[in-house]
Structure formats: structure tokens, C-alpha cells
mmCIF file of C-alpha atoms in Angstrom:
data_model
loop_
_atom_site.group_PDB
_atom_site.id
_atom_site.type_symbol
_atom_site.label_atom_id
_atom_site.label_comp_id
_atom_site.label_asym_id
_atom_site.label_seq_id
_atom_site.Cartn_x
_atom_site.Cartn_y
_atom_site.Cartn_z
ATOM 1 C CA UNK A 19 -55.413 155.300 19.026
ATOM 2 C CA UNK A 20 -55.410 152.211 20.676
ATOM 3 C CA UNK A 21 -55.827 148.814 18.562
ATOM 4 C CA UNK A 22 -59.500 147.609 19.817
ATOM 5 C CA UNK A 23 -58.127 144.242 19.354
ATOM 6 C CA UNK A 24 -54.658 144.411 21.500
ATOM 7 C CA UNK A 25 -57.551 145.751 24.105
ATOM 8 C CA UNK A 26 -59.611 142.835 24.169
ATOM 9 C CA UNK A 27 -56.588 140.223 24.127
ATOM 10 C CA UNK A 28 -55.463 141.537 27.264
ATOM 11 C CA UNK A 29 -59.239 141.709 28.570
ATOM 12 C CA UNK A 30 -58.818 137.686 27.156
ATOM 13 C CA UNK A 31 -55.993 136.940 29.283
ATOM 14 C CA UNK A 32 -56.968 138.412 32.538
ATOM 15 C CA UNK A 33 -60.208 136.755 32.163
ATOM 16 C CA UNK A 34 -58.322 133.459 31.690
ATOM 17 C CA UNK A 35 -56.237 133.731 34.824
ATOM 18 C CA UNK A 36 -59.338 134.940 36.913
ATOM 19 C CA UNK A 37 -60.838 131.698 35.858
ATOM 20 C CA UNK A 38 -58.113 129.413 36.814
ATOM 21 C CA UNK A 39 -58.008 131.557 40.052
ATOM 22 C CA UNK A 40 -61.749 130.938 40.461
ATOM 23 C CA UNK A 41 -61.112 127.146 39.969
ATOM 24 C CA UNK A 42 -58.600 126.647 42.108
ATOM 25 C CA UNK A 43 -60.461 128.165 45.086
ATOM 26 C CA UNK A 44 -63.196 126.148 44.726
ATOM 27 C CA UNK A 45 -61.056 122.979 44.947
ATOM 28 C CA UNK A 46 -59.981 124.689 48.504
ATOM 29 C CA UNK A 47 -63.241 125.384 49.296
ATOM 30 C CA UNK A 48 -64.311 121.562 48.823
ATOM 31 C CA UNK A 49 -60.999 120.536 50.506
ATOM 32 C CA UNK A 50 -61.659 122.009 53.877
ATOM 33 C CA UNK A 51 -62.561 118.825 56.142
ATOM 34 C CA UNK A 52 -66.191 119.790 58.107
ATOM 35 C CA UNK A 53 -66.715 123.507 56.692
ATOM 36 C CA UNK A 54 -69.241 125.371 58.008
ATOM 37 C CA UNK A 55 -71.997 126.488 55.186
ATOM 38 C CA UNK A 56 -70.636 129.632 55.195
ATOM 39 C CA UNK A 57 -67.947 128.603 53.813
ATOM 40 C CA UNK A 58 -69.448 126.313 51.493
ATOM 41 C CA UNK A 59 -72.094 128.466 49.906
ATOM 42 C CA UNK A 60 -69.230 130.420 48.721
ATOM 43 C CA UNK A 61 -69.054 127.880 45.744
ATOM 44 C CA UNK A 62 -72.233 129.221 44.042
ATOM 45 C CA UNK A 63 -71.196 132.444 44.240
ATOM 46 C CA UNK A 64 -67.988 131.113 42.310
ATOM 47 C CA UNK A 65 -69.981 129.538 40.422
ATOM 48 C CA UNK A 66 -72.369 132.227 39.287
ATOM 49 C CA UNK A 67 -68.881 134.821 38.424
ATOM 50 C CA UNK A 68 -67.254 132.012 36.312
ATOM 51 C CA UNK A 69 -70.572 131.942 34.128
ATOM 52 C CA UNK A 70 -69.881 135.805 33.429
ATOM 53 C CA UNK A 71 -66.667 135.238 33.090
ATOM 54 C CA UNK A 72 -66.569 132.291 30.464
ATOM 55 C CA UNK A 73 -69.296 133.760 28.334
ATOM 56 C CA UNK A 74 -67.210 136.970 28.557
ATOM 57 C CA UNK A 75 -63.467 134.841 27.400
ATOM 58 C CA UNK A 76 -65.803 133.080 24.819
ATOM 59 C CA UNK A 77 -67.181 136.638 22.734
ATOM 60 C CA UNK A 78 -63.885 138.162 23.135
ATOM 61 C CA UNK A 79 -61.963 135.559 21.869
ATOM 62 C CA UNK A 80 -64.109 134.535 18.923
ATOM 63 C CA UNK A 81 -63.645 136.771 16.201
ATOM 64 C CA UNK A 82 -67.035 136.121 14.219
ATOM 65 C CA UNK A 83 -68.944 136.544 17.663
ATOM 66 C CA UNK A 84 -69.147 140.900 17.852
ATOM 67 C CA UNK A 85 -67.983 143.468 15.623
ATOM 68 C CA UNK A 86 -64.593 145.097 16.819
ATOM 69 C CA UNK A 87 -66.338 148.177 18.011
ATOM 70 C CA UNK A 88 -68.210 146.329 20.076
ATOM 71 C CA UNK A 89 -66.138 143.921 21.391
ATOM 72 C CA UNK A 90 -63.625 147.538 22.261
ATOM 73 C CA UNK A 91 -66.927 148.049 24.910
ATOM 74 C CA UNK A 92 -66.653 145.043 26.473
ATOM 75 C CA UNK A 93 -63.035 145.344 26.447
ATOM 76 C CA UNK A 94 -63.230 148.563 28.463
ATOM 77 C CA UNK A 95 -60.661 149.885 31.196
ATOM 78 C CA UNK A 96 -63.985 149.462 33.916
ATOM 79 C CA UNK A 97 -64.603 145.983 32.980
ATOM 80 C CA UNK A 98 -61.041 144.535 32.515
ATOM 81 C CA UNK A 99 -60.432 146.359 36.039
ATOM 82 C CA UNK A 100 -63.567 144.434 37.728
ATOM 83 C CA UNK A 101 -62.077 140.923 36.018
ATOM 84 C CA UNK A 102 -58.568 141.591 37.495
ATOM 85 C CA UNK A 103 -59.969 142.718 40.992
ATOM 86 C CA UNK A 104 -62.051 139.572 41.447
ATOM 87 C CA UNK A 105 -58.827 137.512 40.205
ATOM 88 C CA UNK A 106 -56.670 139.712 43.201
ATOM 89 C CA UNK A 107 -59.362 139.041 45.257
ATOM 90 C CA UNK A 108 -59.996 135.129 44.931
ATOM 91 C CA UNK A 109 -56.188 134.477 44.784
ATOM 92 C CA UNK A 110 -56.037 136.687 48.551
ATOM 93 C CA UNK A 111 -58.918 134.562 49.532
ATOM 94 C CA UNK A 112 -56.807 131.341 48.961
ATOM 95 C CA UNK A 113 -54.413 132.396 51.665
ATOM 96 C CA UNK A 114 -56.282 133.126 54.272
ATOM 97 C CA UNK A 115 -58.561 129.946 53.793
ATOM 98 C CA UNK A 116 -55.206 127.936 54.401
ATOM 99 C CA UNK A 117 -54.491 129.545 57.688
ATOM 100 C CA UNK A 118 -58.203 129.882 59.252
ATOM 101 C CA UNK A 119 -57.477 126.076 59.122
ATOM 102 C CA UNK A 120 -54.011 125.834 59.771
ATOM 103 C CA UNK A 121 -55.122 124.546 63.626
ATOM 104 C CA UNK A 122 -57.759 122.057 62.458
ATOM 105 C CA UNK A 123 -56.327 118.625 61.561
ATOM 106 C CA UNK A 124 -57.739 115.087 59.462
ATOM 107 C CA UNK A 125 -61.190 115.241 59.185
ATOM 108 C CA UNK A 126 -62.292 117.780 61.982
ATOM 109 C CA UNK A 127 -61.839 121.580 61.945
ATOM 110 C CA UNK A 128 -60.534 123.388 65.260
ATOM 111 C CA UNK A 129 -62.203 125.124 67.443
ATOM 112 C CA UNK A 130 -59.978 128.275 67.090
ATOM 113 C CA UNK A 131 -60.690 127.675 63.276
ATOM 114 C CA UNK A 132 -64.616 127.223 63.504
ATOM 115 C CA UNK A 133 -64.778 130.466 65.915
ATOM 116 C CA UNK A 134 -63.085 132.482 63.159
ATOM 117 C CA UNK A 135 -65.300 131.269 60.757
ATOM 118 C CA UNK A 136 -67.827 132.417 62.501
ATOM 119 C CA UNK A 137 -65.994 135.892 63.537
ATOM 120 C CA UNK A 138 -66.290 136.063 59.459
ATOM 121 C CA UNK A 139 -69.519 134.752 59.005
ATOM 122 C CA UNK A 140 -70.420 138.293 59.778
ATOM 123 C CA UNK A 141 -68.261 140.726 57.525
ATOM 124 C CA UNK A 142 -65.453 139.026 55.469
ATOM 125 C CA UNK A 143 -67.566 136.690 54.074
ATOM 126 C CA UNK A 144 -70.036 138.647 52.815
ATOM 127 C CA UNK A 145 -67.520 141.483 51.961
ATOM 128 C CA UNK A 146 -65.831 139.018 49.400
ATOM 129 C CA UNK A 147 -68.821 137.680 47.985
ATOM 130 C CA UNK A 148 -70.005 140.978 47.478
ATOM 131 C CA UNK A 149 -67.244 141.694 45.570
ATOM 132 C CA UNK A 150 -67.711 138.725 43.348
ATOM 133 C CA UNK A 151 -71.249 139.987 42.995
ATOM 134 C CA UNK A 152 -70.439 143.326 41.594
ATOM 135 C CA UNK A 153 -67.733 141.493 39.072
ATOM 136 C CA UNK A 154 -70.679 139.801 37.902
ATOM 137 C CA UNK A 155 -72.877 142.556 37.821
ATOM 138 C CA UNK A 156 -70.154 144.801 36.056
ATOM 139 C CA UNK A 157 -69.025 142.170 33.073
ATOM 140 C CA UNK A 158 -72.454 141.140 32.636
ATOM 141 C CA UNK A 159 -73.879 144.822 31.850
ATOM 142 C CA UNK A 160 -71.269 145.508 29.499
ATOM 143 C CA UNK A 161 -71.485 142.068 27.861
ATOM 144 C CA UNK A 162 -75.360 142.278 27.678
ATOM 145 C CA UNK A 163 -75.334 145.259 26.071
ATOM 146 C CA UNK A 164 -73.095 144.850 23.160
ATOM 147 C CA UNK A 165 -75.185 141.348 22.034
ATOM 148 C CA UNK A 166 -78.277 143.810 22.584
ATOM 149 C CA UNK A 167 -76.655 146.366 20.121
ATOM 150 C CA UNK A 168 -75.169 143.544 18.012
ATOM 151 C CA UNK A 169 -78.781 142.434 17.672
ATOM 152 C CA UNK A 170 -80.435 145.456 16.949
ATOM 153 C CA UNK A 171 -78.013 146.330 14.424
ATOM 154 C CA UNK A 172 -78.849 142.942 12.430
ATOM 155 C CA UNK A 173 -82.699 143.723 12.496
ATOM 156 C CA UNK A 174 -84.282 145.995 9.464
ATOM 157 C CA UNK A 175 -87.584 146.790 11.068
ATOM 158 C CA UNK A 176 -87.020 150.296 12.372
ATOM 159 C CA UNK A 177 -89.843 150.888 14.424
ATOM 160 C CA UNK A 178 -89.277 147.536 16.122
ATOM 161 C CA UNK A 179 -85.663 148.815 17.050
ATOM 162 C CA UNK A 180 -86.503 151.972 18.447
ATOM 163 C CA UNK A 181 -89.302 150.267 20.671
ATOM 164 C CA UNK A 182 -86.489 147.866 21.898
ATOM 165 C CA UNK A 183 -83.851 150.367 22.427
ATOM 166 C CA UNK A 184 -86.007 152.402 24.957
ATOM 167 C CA UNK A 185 -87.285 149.578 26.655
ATOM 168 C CA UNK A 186 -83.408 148.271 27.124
ATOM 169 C CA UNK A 187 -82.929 152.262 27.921
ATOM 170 C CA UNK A 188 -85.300 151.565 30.809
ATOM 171 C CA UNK A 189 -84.231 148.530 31.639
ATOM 172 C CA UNK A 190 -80.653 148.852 31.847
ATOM 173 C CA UNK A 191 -81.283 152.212 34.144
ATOM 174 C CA UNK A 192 -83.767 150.311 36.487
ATOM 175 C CA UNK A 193 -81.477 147.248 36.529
ATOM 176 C CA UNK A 194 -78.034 149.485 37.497
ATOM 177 C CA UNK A 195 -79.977 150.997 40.050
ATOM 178 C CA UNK A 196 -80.801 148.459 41.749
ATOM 179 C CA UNK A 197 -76.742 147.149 42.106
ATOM 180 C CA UNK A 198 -76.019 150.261 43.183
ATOM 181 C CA UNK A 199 -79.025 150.301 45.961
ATOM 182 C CA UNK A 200 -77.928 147.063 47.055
ATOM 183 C CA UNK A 201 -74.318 147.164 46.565
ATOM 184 C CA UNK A 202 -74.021 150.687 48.579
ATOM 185 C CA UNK A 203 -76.456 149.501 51.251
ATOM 186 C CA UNK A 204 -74.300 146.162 51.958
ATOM 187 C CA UNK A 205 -71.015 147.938 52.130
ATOM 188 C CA UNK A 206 -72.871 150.671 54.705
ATOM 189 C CA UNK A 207 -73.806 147.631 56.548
ATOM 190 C CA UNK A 208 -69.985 146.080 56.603
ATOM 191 C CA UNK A 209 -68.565 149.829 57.342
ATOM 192 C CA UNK A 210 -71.262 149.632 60.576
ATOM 193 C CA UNK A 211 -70.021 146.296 61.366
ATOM 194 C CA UNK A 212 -68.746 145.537 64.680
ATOM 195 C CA UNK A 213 -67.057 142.423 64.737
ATOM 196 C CA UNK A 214 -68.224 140.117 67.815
ATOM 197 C CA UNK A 215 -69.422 136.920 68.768
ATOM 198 C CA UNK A 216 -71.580 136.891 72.021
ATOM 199 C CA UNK A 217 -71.714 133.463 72.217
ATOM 200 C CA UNK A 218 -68.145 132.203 72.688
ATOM 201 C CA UNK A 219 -67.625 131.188 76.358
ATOM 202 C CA UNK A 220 -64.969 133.031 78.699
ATOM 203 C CA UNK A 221 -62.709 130.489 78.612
ATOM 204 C CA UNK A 222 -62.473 131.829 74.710
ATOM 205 C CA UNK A 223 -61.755 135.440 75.894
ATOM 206 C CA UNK A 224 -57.914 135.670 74.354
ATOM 207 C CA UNK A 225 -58.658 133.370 71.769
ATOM 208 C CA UNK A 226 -61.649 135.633 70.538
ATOM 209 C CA UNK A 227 -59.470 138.761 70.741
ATOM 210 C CA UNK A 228 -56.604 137.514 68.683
ATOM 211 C CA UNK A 229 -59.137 136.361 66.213
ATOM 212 C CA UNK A 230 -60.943 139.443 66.419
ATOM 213 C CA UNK A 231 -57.976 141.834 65.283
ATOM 214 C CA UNK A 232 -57.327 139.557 62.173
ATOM 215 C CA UNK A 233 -60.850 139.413 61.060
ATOM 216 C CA UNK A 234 -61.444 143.380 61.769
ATOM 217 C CA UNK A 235 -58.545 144.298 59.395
ATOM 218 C CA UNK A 236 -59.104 141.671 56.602
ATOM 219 C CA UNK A 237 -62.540 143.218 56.739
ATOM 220 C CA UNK A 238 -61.442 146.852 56.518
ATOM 221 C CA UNK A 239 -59.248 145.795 53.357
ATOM 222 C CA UNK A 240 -62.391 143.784 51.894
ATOM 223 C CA UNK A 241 -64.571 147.067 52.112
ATOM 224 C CA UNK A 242 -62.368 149.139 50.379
ATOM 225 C CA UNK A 243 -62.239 146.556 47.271
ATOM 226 C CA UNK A 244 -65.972 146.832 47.328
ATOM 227 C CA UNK A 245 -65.629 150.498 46.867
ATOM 228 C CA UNK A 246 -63.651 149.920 44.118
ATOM 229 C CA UNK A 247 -66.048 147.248 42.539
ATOM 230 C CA UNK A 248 -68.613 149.269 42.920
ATOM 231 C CA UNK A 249 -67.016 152.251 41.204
ATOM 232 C CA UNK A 250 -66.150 150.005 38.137
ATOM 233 C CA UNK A 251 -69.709 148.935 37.672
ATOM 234 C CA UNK A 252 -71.339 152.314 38.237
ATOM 235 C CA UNK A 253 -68.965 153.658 35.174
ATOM 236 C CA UNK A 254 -69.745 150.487 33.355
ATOM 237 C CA UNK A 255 -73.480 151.428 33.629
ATOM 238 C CA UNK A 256 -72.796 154.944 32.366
ATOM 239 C CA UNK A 257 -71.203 153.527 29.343
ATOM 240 C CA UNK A 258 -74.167 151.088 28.569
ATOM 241 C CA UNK A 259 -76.526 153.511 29.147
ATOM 242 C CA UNK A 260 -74.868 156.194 27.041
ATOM 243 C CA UNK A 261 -74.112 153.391 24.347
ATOM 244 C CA UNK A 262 -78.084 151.962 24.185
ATOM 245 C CA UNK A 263 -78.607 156.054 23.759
ATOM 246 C CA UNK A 264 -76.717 156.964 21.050
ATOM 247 C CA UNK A 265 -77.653 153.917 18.848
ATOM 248 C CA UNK A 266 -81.400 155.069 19.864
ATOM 249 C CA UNK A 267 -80.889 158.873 19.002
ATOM 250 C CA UNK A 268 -77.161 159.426 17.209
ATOM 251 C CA UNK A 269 -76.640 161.478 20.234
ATOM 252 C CA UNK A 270 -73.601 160.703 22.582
ATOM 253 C CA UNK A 271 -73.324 162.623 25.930
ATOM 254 C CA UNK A 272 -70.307 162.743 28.506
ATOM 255 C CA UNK A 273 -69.169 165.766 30.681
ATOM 256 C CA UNK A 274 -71.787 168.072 30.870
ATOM 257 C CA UNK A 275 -72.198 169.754 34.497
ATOM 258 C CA UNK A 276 -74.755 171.976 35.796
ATOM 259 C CA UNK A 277 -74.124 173.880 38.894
ATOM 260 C CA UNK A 278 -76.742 174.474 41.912
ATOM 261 C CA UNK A 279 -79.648 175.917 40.678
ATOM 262 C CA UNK A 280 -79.410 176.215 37.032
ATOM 263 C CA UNK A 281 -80.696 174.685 34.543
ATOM 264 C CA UNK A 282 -79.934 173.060 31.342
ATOM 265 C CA UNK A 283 -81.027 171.464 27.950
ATOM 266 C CA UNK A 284 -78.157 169.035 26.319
ATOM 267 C CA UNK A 285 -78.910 167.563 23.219
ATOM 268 C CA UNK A 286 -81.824 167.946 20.693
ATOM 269 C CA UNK A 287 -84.570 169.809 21.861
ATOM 270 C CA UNK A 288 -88.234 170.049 20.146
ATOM 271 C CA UNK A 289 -87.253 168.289 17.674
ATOM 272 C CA UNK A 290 -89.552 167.980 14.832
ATOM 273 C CA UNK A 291 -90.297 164.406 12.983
ATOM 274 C CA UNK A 292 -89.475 161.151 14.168
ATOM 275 C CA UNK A 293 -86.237 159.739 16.022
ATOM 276 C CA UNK A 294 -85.163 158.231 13.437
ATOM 277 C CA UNK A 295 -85.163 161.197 10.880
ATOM 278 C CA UNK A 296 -82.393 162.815 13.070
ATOM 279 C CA UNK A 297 -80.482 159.543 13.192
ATOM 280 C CA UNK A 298 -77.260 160.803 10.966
ATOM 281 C CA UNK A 299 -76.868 163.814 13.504
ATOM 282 C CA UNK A 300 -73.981 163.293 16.153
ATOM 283 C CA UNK A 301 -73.673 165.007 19.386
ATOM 284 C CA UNK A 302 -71.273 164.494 21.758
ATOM 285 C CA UNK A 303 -72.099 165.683 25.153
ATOM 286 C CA UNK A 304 -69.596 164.410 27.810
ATOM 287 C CA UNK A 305 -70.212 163.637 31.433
ATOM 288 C CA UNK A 306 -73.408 164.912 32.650
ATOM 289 C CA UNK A 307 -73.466 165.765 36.237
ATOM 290 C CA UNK A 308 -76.575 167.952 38.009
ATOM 291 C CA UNK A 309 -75.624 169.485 41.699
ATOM 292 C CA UNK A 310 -77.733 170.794 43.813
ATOM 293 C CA UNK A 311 -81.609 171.704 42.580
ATOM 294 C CA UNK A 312 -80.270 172.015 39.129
ATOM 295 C CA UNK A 313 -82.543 170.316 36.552
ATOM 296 C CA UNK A 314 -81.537 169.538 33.179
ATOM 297 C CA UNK A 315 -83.016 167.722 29.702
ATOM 298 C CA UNK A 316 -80.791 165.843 28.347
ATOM 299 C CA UNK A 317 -80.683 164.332 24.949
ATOM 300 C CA UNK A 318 -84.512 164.531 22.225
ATOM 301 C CA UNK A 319 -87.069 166.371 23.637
ATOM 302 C CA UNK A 320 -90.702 167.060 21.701
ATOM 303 C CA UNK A 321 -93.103 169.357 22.851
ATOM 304 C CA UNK A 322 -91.480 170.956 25.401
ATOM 305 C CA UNK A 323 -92.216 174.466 27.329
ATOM 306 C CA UNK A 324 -88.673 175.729 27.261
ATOM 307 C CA UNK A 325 -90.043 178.797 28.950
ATOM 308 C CA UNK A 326 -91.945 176.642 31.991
ATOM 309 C CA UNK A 327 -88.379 174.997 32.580
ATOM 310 C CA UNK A 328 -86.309 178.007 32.816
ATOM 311 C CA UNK A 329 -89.119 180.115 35.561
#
């Protein structure tokens, strides 16, 4: 088994360099002589990342601020890959900062430089910061879930804790599904994007087209990192969700598939007496996944018509 705390020293380090990383690019971003605010709203984005990111260094790295077991959440693969993507991609960022104004001299940015600015005003941009935004998203649910736990589990009133675990149940599945809304609707928007700008004068014509190429396969690169972001925090959300479940009902669920049209009850099901009275019970159910018109209950159930579910 893997030592939870060799885990989290390398989830330490990589959050470490993507914080250097983070601070370094903001230096370039506040070097860049005239920058359009495109480029320089890109700093509170930074900004906002390198919160998550410090609080994340600090827990990890403190040994009387989680449990082990908890800090091994945070520590995950999912999360430590989201903290090393957004270090990849700030460090890429760097370079291509340098050369969008490699023609602009002193205090006053070309015009080749402020018309690819502008090219990227309209994908890149937003494809990075997106990515930066789902970092966030990704460290923070993992983060804000094991305090949650950590919490809970110092608290004595038991009725009190099962009202707050399903309300952060609810919350945490509300909150996730609104990344992924957002998340999947701005990378359907970049994948649609057509990279132009209407307004350049003819005289601009091979300028434009040059520029054009770069920015279209920059942006094709930056979508696919999205993808990837996005895949980290959706898994990170499964594990929060199934983590705030178990410590609500002792029951842990992963891989559990139902096929098109059938139906399924995974977990405990009528179950008489309170939550809490089945507390020492552990299920592991792994994975659930529901294809086509299949329906499922999965985890306590009370007062169900098992027959009504299976017509």
C-alpha cells in the first residue's frame, strides 16, 4: 500500500513549483509595456488559483492540520494531476507571452503583437483561463471536503451531523454540476471557434494569416488540456461525493453498472431505524454507471415499493 504521507509530499512539491510558476507569470504579465486588458485580467485569474493552491501547500504540509486519511484525499492522483497541469500550463503560457511581443519594443506594443492579442482574445485566452478555473475548481472540492469531514468528525451531536452531511451531499452535487455545465459548455464554445478578426484592414491580409495559423493550433492544444482538466475534476467530484456518503451512511459505492433498461438497487434498501443505527455496516459498491433508461437506487432507501420499481 502506498504511504499516505510519501503521497501528499509529492502533492507538496508540485504544488510548490506550480506556485512559483504562477508567480513568475504574473511578473510577465505586469512586464508587458501597454497590454491590452485581456491580457491583464489574466492576473486575477492567477490570483484566484494561487489562493487554492496555497491553502492546499499549507494543510498538506502541516501535520496537525488533517488526519492522514484525509490528507491521502486531498493528496489524490485527480488532484495532484490538476496541480501539475496548471503548472505545465502556466510555464507554456510564459513562452508564448515572450514572443506575441517579441515585435513590440520600449514602451509600445506592435501592431503585429496587438492583432494577435486580439486573434486570442477570442479562444486562447479564455481556453487557458479556463483551465486555471477548473484547477481551482478541482483542488478546492477535494480540499473543502476533507475540512468538512475533519469537522464533522470533531462534533458529538449526531443528529446535527447527519443534517450537515446531506446538506453538503446536496451541495457538493449541485455545486459539481454546475463546473461541469459551465466547463463543458465553454470548451463546446472554443471547439466551435473560428478564429477571425473582421476588423483588421487589407493591408493586414498576410499578417492576419500568419497569425491566424499560430493562434488556431495553440488553441487546438489549449482545448485538449481543458478536456483533461475537466476529467480530473469530474473524478474529483465522484470522490467527494462518495466520501461525504459513506461518512453519512458507512456505505461506500464504486463500479456498479446497469445496462439499458434494467434496473437496480445498490446499497441498503428499506432499511429499518435510523441512519445512524446502521452506521458500523460497510458496503463497498464501486463505480456506478446507469446506460440507457436504466434506473437504479443507490445507497439507504426507507419505504420503498420495490415491486413499483421493478414493473
Amino acid at each position: 500500500m502506498t504511504d499516505p504521507l510519501s503521497v501528499t509530499a509529492g502533492v507538496v512539491g508540485i504544488a510548490a513549483a506550480a506556485l512559483h510558476t504562477i508567480h513568475v507569470l504574473i511578473e510577465d504579465i505586469e512586464n508587458v509595456k501597454g497590454a491590452p486588458k485581456a491580457i491583464t485580467d489574466i492576473k486575477s485569474d492567477l490570483t484566484a488559483v494561487e489562493g487554492s493552491l496555497s491553502s492546499l501547500h499549507q494543510v498538506l504540509d502541516d501535520p496537525e492540520a488533517l488526519p492522514d486519511a484525509l490528507k491521502a484525499q486531498i493528496g489524490s492522483k485527480n488532484i495532484e494531476n490538476a496541480v501539475r497541469g496548471c503548472d505545465i500550463a502556466c510555464s507554456d503560457f510564459r513562452e508564448p507571452l515572450k514572443s506575441w511581443t517579441k515585435h513590440s519594443t520600449g514602451d509600445k506594443t506592435s501592431k503585429r503583437d496587438r492583432l494577435k492579442i486580439g486573434l486570442l482574445k477570442q479562444g486562447k485566452i479564455k481556453a487557458f483561463t479556463q483551465q486555471l478555473a477548473s484547477c481551482k475548481a478541482t483542488v478546492s472540492m477535494g480540499l473543502d471536503t476533507a475540512n468538512f469531514l475533519n469537522s464533522c468528525r470533531q462534533r458529538r451531536d449526531t443528529d446535527a451531523i447527519k443534517r450537515m452531511l446531506e446538506d453538503r451531499e446536496q451541495q457538493v452535487a449541485q455545486e459539481g454540476a454546475l463546473v461541469l455545465r459551465n466547463t463543458t459548455d465553454m470548451i463546446n464554445t472554443l471547439e466551435g471557434l473560428s478564429i477571425s478578426d473582421e476588423s483588421s484592414a487589407e493591408e493586414d491580409g498576410p499578417i492576419l494569416d500568419e497569425v491566424q495559423q499560430e493562434v488556431q493550433q495553440e488553441l487546438r492544444e489549449d482545448i485538449a488540456r481543458c478536456q483533461k482538466q475537466l476529467q480530473y475534476f469530474e473524478s474529483t467530484l465522484t470522490e467527494s461525493l462518495s466520501n461525504v456518503h459513506e461518512e453519512r451512511t458507512g456505505v461506500k459505492i464504486k463500479k456498479v453498472k446497469i445496462d439499458d433498461d434494467g434496473r437496480a438497487l445498490v446499497g441498503i434498501i428499506n432499511v429499518e431505524g435510523e441512519v445512524d443505527q446502521i452506521k458500523q455496516i460497510k458496503i463497498d459498491i464501486e463505480d456506478v454507471a446507469v446506460n440507457k433508461r436504466a434506473k437504479a437506487v443507490v445507497g439507504v432507501a426507507k419505504g420503498m415499493d420495490i415491486n413499483a420499481f421493478f414493473k
